[in-house]
Tab-separated table of C-alpha atoms in Angstrom:
chain	number	residue	atom	x	y	z
A	1	UNK	CA	1.836	-37.310	-33.847
A	2	UNK	CA	-0.114	-35.014	-32.264
A	3	UNK	CA	0.941	-32.765	-29.236
A	4	UNK	CA	-0.746	-33.426	-25.812
A	5	UNK	CA	-2.040	-30.491	-24.060
A	6	UNK	CA	-0.974	-30.149	-20.344
A	7	UNK	CA	-3.332	-30.842	-17.626
A	8	UNK	CA	-1.902	-28.285	-15.510
A	9	UNK	CA	-3.551	-24.772	-15.443
A	10	UNK	CA	-1.915	-21.600	-14.140
A	11	UNK	CA	-3.736	-18.922	-12.344
A	12	UNK	CA	-2.531	-15.309	-13.061
A	13	UNK	CA	-1.901	-12.795	-10.422
A	14	UNK	CA	-5.044	-10.407	-9.843
A	15	UNK	CA	-3.961	-7.410	-12.119
A	16	UNK	CA	-7.606	-6.022	-12.456
A	17	UNK	CA	-8.932	-2.825	-11.625
A	18	UNK	CA	-9.317	-3.484	-8.113
A	19	UNK	CA	-5.668	-3.883	-7.369
A	20	UNK	CA	-4.506	-1.197	-9.653
A	21	UNK	CA	-6.857	1.174	-7.567
A	22	UNK	CA	-5.549	-0.140	-4.178
A	23	UNK	CA	-1.978	0.709	-5.301
A	24	UNK	CA	-2.618	3.997	-6.787
A	25	UNK	CA	-6.047	5.468	-5.700
A	26	UNK	CA	-8.691	7.232	-7.034
A	27	UNK	CA	-9.526	10.789	-8.050
A	28	UNK	CA	-13.152	11.651	-7.794
A	29	UNK	CA	-13.832	14.930	-9.688
A	30	UNK	CA	-17.082	16.761	-9.178
A	31	UNK	CA	-18.164	19.469	-11.868
A	32	UNK	CA	-19.943	22.756	-11.794
A	33	UNK	CA	-22.920	23.305	-9.368
A	34	UNK	CA	-22.412	20.116	-7.379
A	35	UNK	CA	-21.224	22.604	-4.666
A	36	UNK	CA	-24.821	23.264	-4.239
A	37	UNK	CA	-25.955	19.718	-3.413
A	38	UNK	CA	-28.067	19.997	-0.120
A	39	UNK	CA	-28.657	23.254	-0.364
A	40	UNK	CA	-30.302	24.302	-3.962
A	41	UNK	CA	-34.001	22.833	-3.835
A	42	UNK	CA	-33.356	20.112	-1.315
A	43	UNK	CA	-37.040	18.914	-1.772
A	44	UNK	CA	-35.925	17.969	-5.434
A	45	UNK	CA	-32.473	16.985	-5.159
A	46	UNK	CA	-32.341	15.772	-1.420
A	47	UNK	CA	-30.552	17.243	1.604
A	48	UNK	CA	-27.384	15.430	1.036
A	49	UNK	CA	-24.472	17.513	0.603
A	50	UNK	CA	-21.226	17.258	-1.500
A	51	UNK	CA	-19.357	17.014	1.806
A	52	UNK	CA	-21.538	13.920	2.600
A	53	UNK	CA	-21.154	12.430	-0.579
A	54	UNK	CA	-17.152	13.023	-0.544
A	55	UNK	CA	-16.862	11.553	3.132
A	56	UNK	CA	-18.923	8.368	2.046
A	57	UNK	CA	-16.615	7.638	-1.031
A	58	UNK	CA	-13.706	8.331	1.263
A	59	UNK	CA	-14.899	5.984	3.841
A	60	UNK	CA	-15.698	3.361	1.299
A	61	UNK	CA	-12.412	3.615	-0.274
A	62	UNK	CA	-10.381	3.316	3.061
A	63	UNK	CA	-12.651	0.133	3.835
A	64	UNK	CA	-11.258	-1.344	0.778
A	65	UNK	CA	-7.604	-0.029	1.277
A	66	UNK	CA	-7.923	2.466	-1.545
A	67	UNK	CA	-7.022	6.402	-1.285
A	68	UNK	CA	-10.003	8.388	-2.641
A	69	UNK	CA	-9.338	11.996	-3.199
A	70	UNK	CA	-12.100	14.135	-4.140
A	71	UNK	CA	-12.336	17.665	-6.158
A	72	UNK	CA	-14.815	19.935	-7.077
A	73	UNK	CA	-14.973	23.085	-9.132
A	74	UNK	CA	-17.109	25.121	-11.245
A	75	UNK	CA	-14.533	25.978	-13.595
A	76	UNK	CA	-13.412	23.569	-16.321
A	77	UNK	CA	-9.969	24.733	-16.574
A	78	UNK	CA	-9.413	23.983	-12.991
A	79	UNK	CA	-10.939	20.460	-13.508
A	80	UNK	CA	-8.442	20.027	-16.271
A	81	UNK	CA	-5.541	20.982	-14.025
A	82	UNK	CA	-6.267	18.659	-11.662
A	83	UNK	CA	-6.538	15.843	-14.100
A	84	UNK	CA	-3.169	16.777	-15.127
A	85	UNK	CA	-1.845	17.106	-11.812
A	86	UNK	CA	-3.247	13.569	-10.880
A	87	UNK	CA	-0.627	12.209	-13.630
A	88	UNK	CA	2.511	13.110	-11.193
A	89	UNK	CA	0.514	11.837	-7.939
A	90	UNK	CA	0.103	8.187	-8.884
A	91	UNK	CA	-3.664	8.300	-9.422
A	92	UNK	CA	-4.799	5.014	-10.764
A	93	UNK	CA	-8.336	6.040	-11.680
A	94	UNK	CA	-10.327	9.201	-12.252
A	95	UNK	CA	-13.908	9.298	-11.993
A	96	UNK	CA	-15.784	12.361	-13.445
């Protein structure tokens, strides 16, 4: 005798990236020379500064209920140290 499939379906709770980010926050790492945005060749790169970019990211994160932490360094070791520190801070995602 063949088994019948149940007609009931279940919906799993949202465990996607958005909910994880909301629980833990996002670390945004900016690498070498990005501190010069808005000042170095603004006719080529534009006038928006890194502070402007960070403010926009933080604002968008806040609107979505997510804490955004921005960090910039010209030194690779400082970026690596920041990644390691994020592990103990409960950061859910890192954007590089």
